Amino acid sequence: MATAAKASLLFSPSPAPEGFLTTRLCKLFPTQKPSFPTPASSSFSSITLSKVLNADAVYTKLPPRLRTARQEQERDAISRLNERIRREHAKRDQSHPLRPAMDSEEADKYIQLVKEQQQRGLQKLKGDRARQAGAGADDAAQATFSYKVDPYTLRSGDYVVHRKVGIGRFVGIKFDVPKDSKEPIEYVFIEYADGMAKLPVKQASRLLYRYNLPNETKKPRTLSKLSDTSAWERRRMKGKVAVQKMVVDLMELYLHRLKQKRPPYPKTPAMAEFSSQFPFEPTPDQKQAFLDVERDLTERENPMDRLICGDVGFGKTEVALRAIFCVVSTGKQAMVLAPTIVLAKQHFDVISERFSRYPNIRVGLLSRFQTKSEKEEYVSRIKDGRVDIIVGTHSLLGDRVEYNNLGLLVVDEEQRFGVKQKEKIASFKTSVDVLTLSATPIPRTLYLALTGFRDASMISTPPPERVPIRTHLSAYSKDKVITAIKHELDRGGRVFYVLPRIKGLEDVMEFLEQAFPYVEIAIAHGKQYSKQLEETMERFARGDIRILICTNIVESGLDIQNANTIIIQDVQQFGLAQLYQLRGRVGRADKEAHAHLFYPDKSLLSDHALERLAALEECCELGQGFQLAERDMAIRGFGNIFGEQQTGDVGNVGIDLFFEMLFESLSKVDEHRVISVPYHAMKLDININPHLPSEYINHLENPMQIINGAEKAAEKDIFSLMQFTENLRRQYGKEPYSMEILLKKLYVRRMAADLGITSIYASGKMVGMKTNMSKKVFKLITDSATSDVHQNSLIFEDGQIKAELLLELPKEQLLNWIFQCLAELYSSLPTLIKY
């Protein structure tokens, strides 16, 4: 069997209610010794109690000193399985503590809904691509979409991914004569670790992807080998694992959100009147975003969780303002959360001005600039409902801030908040409508892959009056700096001067004061006193300050219309994504804006800095500006949605192949399901009846009730069985081998039922398991196995999982083998869609 990666499909277990099993077990294993009534009958059908509890049975065990390490390892297989399941479960609980309990009918309905939405997204994207190419309506319907790269767009030295061979370096395209022809054709030449490969251009266009990483290092760790593709296969399967896990998380979040309910907000004439006050003509993308949010609020019963993606200055704030009006006009509160106080203050000013015509709607700002008494007053007003729109930073998420009737949460640049703040934001999504604004562009490829799982609106059209920013990259010189600043001041504008660190700001201040003695200049950075920083930013916004020397505190959000030149010194110390955001601080008006990027003498730079600088130079040579930076930002956007830990998985295959695998996996989500069977419908056809030793029976409080309780725990779910076993060991110590065999029988039946296995039998050296799972699901499960033994020994045919052992095993050893085999398969269950 081919080795592949860990499969990942959605598992939605339903553990026992908290405290239920603990209470039952406390009664079962009390510290004092009550007398238990003997049950009249037992559901323990697979084991004859009279045999299990035969006090005269012969029980042989090795003295502790003679037990080998291997025997000890075998003896504790249950503990290792419990730890493995609990560890995986804990990981998922940390990511998504609220999981849907959903029956099969609900799952079918939602999976179908997801697939329909995704197909609509695909058709829309196909239409967009065809229209961009100038195709007609008929052609648009037939247009194809691909994540693959056009070989003619590659440049020598670019890294590419061949789906079957792996990562190589593109050399070029040139004519060559194939063996079976005299006519030369074009070939793509790709360098690998152990040689050069050539592919006909047509074939290359079907199999090649551009290789990009979720960071600014463009080089892969190693090139693949033509002579050995197994290493690449392992990397590709690692990517597949990550993709499947991503699908799990998306499905869980999506299905959980669909189960939340709230009454739709009413559509009112006041909403139309509020919208008409917008002083600009909305772009088509903006109009669609307005419509999307309005439908979420007024037509859906599920709380909104929508992401608005758009570049700086493209009009995301207006979308939020209309959503806020819709909610607060019904008497509910809205919270606007920003990552920095500078940005929060700007939001407060914009909202206050826009809602100034509505005296009954009260706007408040909670910030660290306020005194303690001012803060306490605001917290009291929020709790009493005397503030309708609350603007602030993460302090709004504190425990002491209680909301009277919160209806909407607007989050700006969520990726800039810390882990704890993000967890708090996530907790709001279960009860209130949430609108997230992001200046991080998301590639349409990822947008498509998310369609149906993540509501997102993209505003990618700039306002009509927006003029493209001109970018200049050059070695630093004082003359160039003075010329750039003088050009902006002469046309009445203002200038940002950005450095990577606080150290050096004063030196630049001294230099500029000498060069421009009659111009007001100020410094801004995050270590300043709050009041001082606020006053500086306000004076710069008003025009009292003409040159602002600062760190990247101004990276996001600031909207200063007449600041149209930005100078960035030591540009090699910034990431492409940071530069993209900083560059967006200018060009907010109808004047042509300039971004001057300066680097020091190249001889002083490290190899890494030179590599980053080369990427910047490439950006500027492309003619359309920051295409590489946009790509880097797109990857950052990917991290925003899926979490930073996921972005590391992309490096195995590159972002484009990863996106394609994600889309394929989402498209086939209904094929990745395991349908469990009832516990009592699972038959274990192996005649093994362990006999408990008399000393252990005498040690137990009430043996028959304990055995019966074990069966009931197994019947309920795997977590109840785990908890039962752990409580049994806690109360009575480690059980003897025969009791362990009894418990393993229960574990085998429970795991098999969860895996959709209806019966397990043995015939000589052959072990068979009848199952309702598909061959595709079987392959995903076995691909995920960490044990090569189980991975390579299992086959699937005629609706059965089969294994041929090297020799016929005694029954107890056979049960141990089946236990280990199912434990390995069961480890994939949290990544399977289980309903």
PDB file of C-alpha atoms in Angstrom, residues 428-629:
ATOM      1  CA  PHE A 428     -18.418  36.858  21.264  1.00  0.00           C
ATOM      2  CA  LYS A 429     -19.103  35.155  17.922  1.00  0.00           C
ATOM      3  CA  THR A 430     -21.471  32.689  19.552  1.00  0.00           C
ATOM      4  CA  SER A 431     -23.867  35.362  20.780  1.00  0.00           C
ATOM      5  CA  VAL A 432     -23.524  38.622  18.808  1.00  0.00           C
ATOM      6  CA  ASP A 433     -23.047  39.698  15.200  1.00  0.00           C
ATOM      7  CA  VAL A 434     -19.377  40.190  14.323  1.00  0.00           C
ATOM      8  CA  LEU A 435     -17.917  42.222  11.468  1.00  0.00           C
ATOM      9  CA  THR A 436     -14.139  42.009  10.962  1.00  0.00           C
ATOM     10  CA  LEU A 437     -12.296  44.595   8.873  1.00  0.00           C
ATOM     11  CA  SER A 438      -8.926  43.765   7.344  1.00  0.00           C
ATOM     12  CA  ALA A 439      -6.577  45.714   5.102  1.00  0.00           C
ATOM     13  CA  THR A 440      -4.805  42.433   4.446  1.00  0.00           C
ATOM     14  CA  PRO A 441      -5.680  41.360   0.934  1.00  0.00           C
ATOM     15  CA  ILE A 442      -6.740  37.759   0.505  1.00  0.00           C
ATOM     16  CA  PRO A 443      -6.068  36.145  -2.874  1.00  0.00           C
ATOM     17  CA  ARG A 444      -9.162  35.224  -4.836  1.00  0.00           C
ATOM     18  CA  THR A 445      -7.911  31.654  -4.853  1.00  0.00           C
ATOM     19  CA  LEU A 446      -8.208  31.467  -1.069  1.00  0.00           C
ATOM     20  CA  TYR A 447     -11.468  33.397  -1.174  1.00  0.00           C
ATOM     21  CA  LEU A 448     -12.860  30.727  -3.480  1.00  0.00           C
ATOM     22  CA  ALA A 449     -11.621  27.909  -1.265  1.00  0.00           C
ATOM     23  CA  LEU A 450     -13.385  29.519   1.705  1.00  0.00           C
ATOM     24  CA  THR A 451     -16.670  30.112  -0.066  1.00  0.00           C
ATOM     25  CA  GLY A 452     -19.420  28.515   1.975  1.00  0.00           C
ATOM     26  CA  PHE A 453     -17.328  28.257   5.144  1.00  0.00           C
ATOM     27  CA  ARG A 454     -16.305  31.830   5.833  1.00  0.00           C
ATOM     28  CA  ASP A 455     -18.494  34.767   4.864  1.00  0.00           C
ATOM     29  CA  ALA A 456     -16.166  37.288   3.249  1.00  0.00           C
ATOM     30  CA  SER A 457     -16.698  40.394   1.137  1.00  0.00           C
ATOM     31  CA  MET A 458     -13.815  41.723  -0.915  1.00  0.00           C
ATOM     32  CA  ILE A 459     -13.451  45.399  -1.786  1.00  0.00           C
ATOM     33  CA  SER A 460     -10.740  45.315  -4.407  1.00  0.00           C
ATOM     34  CA  THR A 461     -11.740  48.303  -6.555  1.00  0.00           C
ATOM     35  CA  PRO A 462     -10.037  51.605  -5.622  1.00  0.00           C
ATOM     36  CA  PRO A 463     -12.155  54.763  -5.432  1.00  0.00           C
ATOM     37  CA  PRO A 464     -12.271  56.473  -8.869  1.00  0.00           C
ATOM     38  CA  GLU A 465     -10.303  59.505  -7.676  1.00  0.00           C
ATOM     39  CA  ARG A 466      -7.506  57.343  -6.240  1.00  0.00           C
ATOM     40  CA  VAL A 467      -4.157  57.871  -8.019  1.00  0.00           C
ATOM     41  CA  PRO A 468      -1.589  55.023  -7.916  1.00  0.00           C
ATOM     42  CA  ILE A 469       1.352  55.490  -5.548  1.00  0.00           C
ATOM     43  CA  ARG A 470       4.768  55.920  -7.156  1.00  0.00           C
ATOM     44  CA  THR A 471       7.450  53.884  -5.406  1.00  0.00           C
ATOM     45  CA  HIS A 472      11.143  54.823  -5.466  1.00  0.00           C
ATOM     46  CA  LEU A 473      13.835  52.465  -4.136  1.00  0.00           C
ATOM     47  CA  SER A 474      17.401  53.740  -3.874  1.00  0.00           C
ATOM     48  CA  ALA A 475      20.521  53.955  -1.719  1.00  0.00           C
ATOM     49  CA  TYR A 476      20.211  56.496   1.089  1.00  0.00           C
ATOM     50  CA  SER A 477      21.536  59.989   0.617  1.00  0.00           C
ATOM     51  CA  LYS A 478      20.655  63.195   2.464  1.00  0.00           C
ATOM     52  CA  ASP A 479      20.234  65.088  -0.796  1.00  0.00           C
ATOM     53  CA  LYS A 480      17.566  62.635  -2.016  1.00  0.00           C
ATOM     54  CA  VAL A 481      15.716  62.888   1.289  1.00  0.00           C
ATOM     55  CA  ILE A 482      15.718  66.701   1.213  1.00  0.00           C
ATOM     56  CA  THR A 483      14.558  66.756  -2.419  1.00  0.00           C
ATOM     57  CA  ALA A 484      11.664  64.374  -1.713  1.00  0.00           C
ATOM     58  CA  ILE A 485      10.484  66.315   1.350  1.00  0.00           C
ATOM     59  CA  LYS A 486      10.821  69.704  -0.384  1.00  0.00           C
ATOM     60  CA  HIS A 487       8.689  68.463  -3.306  1.00  0.00           C
ATOM     61  CA  GLU A 488       5.855  67.532  -0.923  1.00  0.00           C
ATOM     62  CA  LEU A 489       6.066  70.669   1.227  1.00  0.00           C
ATOM     63  CA  ASP A 490       6.048  72.890  -1.879  1.00  0.00           C
ATOM     64  CA  ARG A 491       2.654  71.493  -2.896  1.00  0.00           C
ATOM     65  CA  GLY A 492       1.232  72.036   0.607  1.00  0.00           C
ATOM     66  CA  GLY A 493       1.367  68.450   1.788  1.00  0.00           C
ATOM     67  CA  ARG A 494       2.691  66.566   4.798  1.00  0.00           C
ATOM     68  CA  VAL A 495       5.379  63.880   5.148  1.00  0.00           C
ATOM     69  CA  PHE A 496       5.772  60.637   7.102  1.00  0.00           C
ATOM     70  CA  TYR A 497       9.396  59.769   7.890  1.00  0.00           C
ATOM     71  CA  VAL A 498       9.550  56.175   9.187  1.00  0.00           C
ATOM     72  CA  LEU A 499      12.421  54.332  10.883  1.00  0.00           C
ATOM     73  CA  PRO A 500      12.454  50.704  12.087  1.00  0.00           C
ATOM     74  CA  ARG A 501      13.448  51.562  15.685  1.00  0.00           C
ATOM     75  CA  ILE A 502      13.018  54.362  18.231  1.00  0.00           C
ATOM     76  CA  LYS A 503      16.800  54.721  18.377  1.00  0.00           C
ATOM     77  CA  GLY A 504      17.717  57.106  15.582  1.00  0.00           C
ATOM     78  CA  LEU A 505      14.537  59.235  15.631  1.00  0.00           C
ATOM     79  CA  GLU A 506      16.314  62.099  17.436  1.00  0.00           C
ATOM     80  CA  ASP A 507      19.215  62.052  14.925  1.00  0.00           C
ATOM     81  CA  VAL A 508      16.789  62.382  12.020  1.00  0.00           C
ATOM     82  CA  MET A 509      14.975  65.183  13.875  1.00  0.00           C
ATOM     83  CA  GLU A 510      18.219  67.096  14.237  1.00  0.00           C
ATOM     84  CA  PHE A 511      19.075  66.641  10.542  1.00  0.00           C
ATOM     85  CA  LEU A 512      15.623  67.748   9.335  1.00  0.00           C
ATOM     86  CA  GLU A 513      15.487  70.769  11.671  1.00  0.00           C
ATOM     87  CA  GLN A 514      18.704  72.002  10.067  1.00  0.00           C
ATOM     88  CA  ALA A 515      17.409  71.320   6.538  1.00  0.00           C
ATOM     89  CA  PHE A 516      13.923  72.815   7.171  1.00  0.00           C
ATOM     90  CA  PRO A 517      14.309  75.332  10.023  1.00  0.00           C
ATOM     91  CA  TYR A 518      10.911  76.957   9.521  1.00  0.00           C
ATOM     92  CA  VAL A 519       8.853  73.741   9.296  1.00  0.00           C
ATOM     93  CA  GLU A 520       7.071  72.208  12.281  1.00  0.00           C
ATOM     94  CA  ILE A 521       8.519  68.701  12.909  1.00  0.00           C
ATOM     95  CA  ALA A 522       7.536  66.139  15.573  1.00  0.00           C
ATOM     96  CA  ILE A 523       8.342  62.613  16.752  1.00  0.00           C
ATOM     97  CA  ALA A 524       5.795  59.815  17.424  1.00  0.00           C
ATOM     98  CA  HIS A 525       6.393  56.318  18.802  1.00  0.00           C
ATOM     99  CA  GLY A 526       4.681  53.807  21.061  1.00  0.00           C
ATOM    100  CA  LYS A 527       6.798  54.490  24.161  1.00  0.00           C
ATOM    101  CA  GLN A 528       5.604  58.093  24.483  1.00  0.00           C
ATOM    102  CA  TYR A 529       3.101  59.178  27.114  1.00  0.00           C
ATOM    103  CA  SER A 530      -0.422  58.655  25.888  1.00  0.00           C
ATOM    104  CA  LYS A 531      -1.504  62.279  25.974  1.00  0.00           C
ATOM    105  CA  GLN A 532       1.651  63.384  24.161  1.00  0.00           C
ATOM    106  CA  LEU A 533       1.145  60.785  21.394  1.00  0.00           C
ATOM    107  CA  GLU A 534      -2.514  61.708  20.951  1.00  0.00           C
ATOM    108  CA  GLU A 535      -1.748  65.433  20.740  1.00  0.00           C
ATOM    109  CA  THR A 536       1.049  64.841  18.220  1.00  0.00           C
ATOM    110  CA  MET A 537      -1.167  62.746  15.940  1.00  0.00           C
ATOM    111  CA  GLU A 538      -4.020  65.268  16.123  1.00  0.00           C
ATOM    112  CA  ARG A 539      -1.718  68.168  15.281  1.00  0.00           C
ATOM    113  CA  PHE A 540      -0.294  66.230  12.323  1.00  0.00           C
ATOM    114  CA  ALA A 541      -3.809  65.421  11.100  1.00  0.00           C
ATOM    115  CA  ARG A 542      -4.796  69.127  11.365  1.00  0.00           C
ATOM    116  CA  GLY A 543      -1.669  70.240   9.484  1.00  0.00           C
ATOM    117  CA  ASP A 544       0.041  72.036  12.366  1.00  0.00           C
ATOM    118  CA  ILE A 545       2.891  69.522  12.050  1.00  0.00           C
ATOM    119  CA  ARG A 546       4.239  69.105   8.498  1.00  0.00           C
ATOM    120  CA  ILE A 547       6.799  66.317   9.026  1.00  0.00           C
ATOM    121  CA  LEU A 548       6.151  63.376  11.370  1.00  0.00           C
ATOM    122  CA  ILE A 549       9.186  61.241  12.280  1.00  0.00           C
ATOM    123  CA  CYS A 550       7.913  57.935  13.609  1.00  0.00           C
ATOM    124  CA  THR A 551       8.225  54.167  13.954  1.00  0.00           C
ATOM    125  CA  ASN A 552       5.788  51.762  12.321  1.00  0.00           C
ATOM    126  CA  ILE A 553       3.156  52.746  14.917  1.00  0.00           C
ATOM    127  CA  VAL A 554       1.492  54.380  11.912  1.00  0.00           C
ATOM    128  CA  GLU A 555       1.414  51.058  10.028  1.00  0.00           C
ATOM    129  CA  SER A 556      -2.337  50.608  10.011  1.00  0.00           C
ATOM    130  CA  GLY A 557      -5.486  52.628   9.977  1.00  0.00           C
ATOM    131  CA  LEU A 558      -4.457  56.274   9.921  1.00  0.00           C
ATOM    132  CA  ASP A 559      -6.342  58.278   7.331  1.00  0.00           C
ATOM    133  CA  ILE A 560      -4.643  61.637   6.779  1.00  0.00           C
ATOM    134  CA  GLN A 561      -5.814  63.065   3.489  1.00  0.00           C
ATOM    135  CA  ASN A 562      -3.040  65.552   2.782  1.00  0.00           C
ATOM    136  CA  ALA A 563      -0.051  63.331   3.701  1.00  0.00           C
ATOM    137  CA  ASN A 564       1.156  62.183   0.289  1.00  0.00           C
ATOM    138  CA  THR A 565       4.835  61.409   0.760  1.00  0.00           C
ATOM    139  CA  ILE A 566       6.319  58.702   2.973  1.00  0.00           C
ATOM    140  CA  ILE A 567      10.054  58.178   3.475  1.00  0.00           C
ATOM    141  CA  ILE A 568      11.161  54.829   4.880  1.00  0.00           C
ATOM    142  CA  GLN A 569      14.773  54.580   6.020  1.00  0.00           C
ATOM    143  CA  ASP A 570      16.663  51.270   6.438  1.00  0.00           C
ATOM    144  CA  VAL A 571      13.985  49.622   4.354  1.00  0.00           C
ATOM    145  CA  GLN A 572      15.760  46.240   4.485  1.00  0.00           C
ATOM    146  CA  GLN A 573      14.749  45.912   8.148  1.00  0.00           C
ATOM    147  CA  PHE A 574      11.039  45.913   7.339  1.00  0.00           C
ATOM    148  CA  GLY A 575       9.026  42.979   6.053  1.00  0.00           C
ATOM    149  CA  LEU A 576       7.301  43.228   2.700  1.00  0.00           C
ATOM    150  CA  ALA A 577       3.951  43.123   4.455  1.00  0.00           C
ATOM    151  CA  GLN A 578       4.891  46.021   6.742  1.00  0.00           C
ATOM    152  CA  LEU A 579       6.080  48.061   3.761  1.00  0.00           C
ATOM    153  CA  TYR A 580       2.820  47.371   1.981  1.00  0.00           C
ATOM    154  CA  GLN A 581       0.875  48.749   4.951  1.00  0.00           C
ATOM    155  CA  LEU A 582       3.196  51.728   5.477  1.00  0.00           C
ATOM    156  CA  ARG A 583       3.025  52.615   1.802  1.00  0.00           C
ATOM    157  CA  GLY A 584      -0.752  52.691   2.158  1.00  0.00           C
ATOM    158  CA  ARG A 585      -0.544  55.616   4.608  1.00  0.00           C
ATOM    159  CA  VAL A 586      -0.222  57.962   1.613  1.00  0.00           C
ATOM    160  CA  GLY A 587      -2.223  58.319  -1.561  1.00  0.00           C
ATOM    161  CA  ARG A 588      -5.535  58.824   0.244  1.00  0.00           C
ATOM    162  CA  ALA A 589      -6.449  61.930  -1.809  1.00  0.00           C
ATOM    163  CA  ASP A 590      -6.532  62.817  -5.515  1.00  0.00           C
ATOM    164  CA  LYS A 591      -2.858  63.875  -5.621  1.00  0.00           C
ATOM    165  CA  GLU A 592      -0.109  61.557  -6.810  1.00  0.00           C
ATOM    166  CA  ALA A 593       1.615  60.057  -3.784  1.00  0.00           C
ATOM    167  CA  HIS A 594       5.250  59.025  -3.418  1.00  0.00           C
ATOM    168  CA  ALA A 595       6.868  56.305  -1.323  1.00  0.00           C
ATOM    169  CA  HIS A 596      10.665  56.691  -1.059  1.00  0.00           C
ATOM    170  CA  LEU A 597      12.378  53.546   0.219  1.00  0.00           C
ATOM    171  CA  PHE A 598      16.024  53.994   1.221  1.00  0.00           C
ATOM    172  CA  TYR A 599      18.612  51.332   2.000  1.00  0.00           C
ATOM    173  CA  PRO A 600      22.225  51.772   3.278  1.00  0.00           C
ATOM    174  CA  ASP A 601      25.417  50.819   1.470  1.00  0.00           C
ATOM    175  CA  LYS A 602      24.953  47.228   0.232  1.00  0.00           C
ATOM    176  CA  SER A 603      28.429  46.230   1.404  1.00  0.00           C
ATOM    177  CA  LEU A 604      27.207  46.610   4.998  1.00  0.00           C
ATOM    178  CA  LEU A 605      24.195  44.320   4.624  1.00  0.00           C
ATOM    179  CA  SER A 606      23.833  40.660   5.636  1.00  0.00           C
ATOM    180  CA  ASP A 607      22.940  37.970   3.101  1.00  0.00           C
ATOM    181  CA  HIS A 608      19.396  37.878   4.435  1.00  0.00           C
ATOM    182  CA  ALA A 609      19.014  41.655   4.122  1.00  0.00           C
ATOM    183  CA  LEU A 610      20.402  41.523   0.568  1.00  0.00           C
ATOM    184  CA  GLU A 611      17.889  38.811  -0.318  1.00  0.00           C
ATOM    185  CA  ARG A 612      15.028  40.911   1.025  1.00  0.00           C
ATOM    186  CA  LEU A 613      16.354  43.955  -0.811  1.00  0.00           C
ATOM    187  CA  ALA A 614      16.508  41.959  -4.050  1.00  0.00           C
ATOM    188  CA  ALA A 615      12.843  41.079  -3.557  1.00  0.00           C
ATOM    189  CA  LEU A 616      12.055  44.772  -3.088  1.00  0.00           C
ATOM    190  CA  GLU A 617      13.967  45.702  -6.221  1.00  0.00           C
ATOM    191  CA  GLU A 618      12.002  43.065  -8.105  1.00  0.00           C
ATOM    192  CA  CYS A 619       8.767  44.554  -6.798  1.00  0.00           C
ATOM    193  CA  CYS A 620       9.657  47.973  -8.102  1.00  0.00           C
ATOM    194  CA  GLU A 621      10.856  46.678 -11.482  1.00  0.00           C
ATOM    195  CA  LEU A 622       7.563  44.950 -12.190  1.00  0.00           C
ATOM    196  CA  GLY A 623       5.899  48.176 -13.234  1.00  0.00           C
ATOM    197  CA  GLN A 624       2.714  47.640 -11.209  1.00  0.00           C
ATOM    198  CA  GLY A 625       4.393  48.141  -7.876  1.00  0.00           C
ATOM    199  CA  PHE A 626       4.215  45.762  -4.959  1.00  0.00           C
ATOM    200  CA  GLN A 627       3.067  42.510  -6.497  1.00  0.00           C
ATOM    201  CA  LEU A 628       5.359  40.446  -4.293  1.00  0.00           C
ATOM    202  CA  ALA A 629       4.361  42.442  -1.247  1.00  0.00           C
TER     203      ALA A 629
END
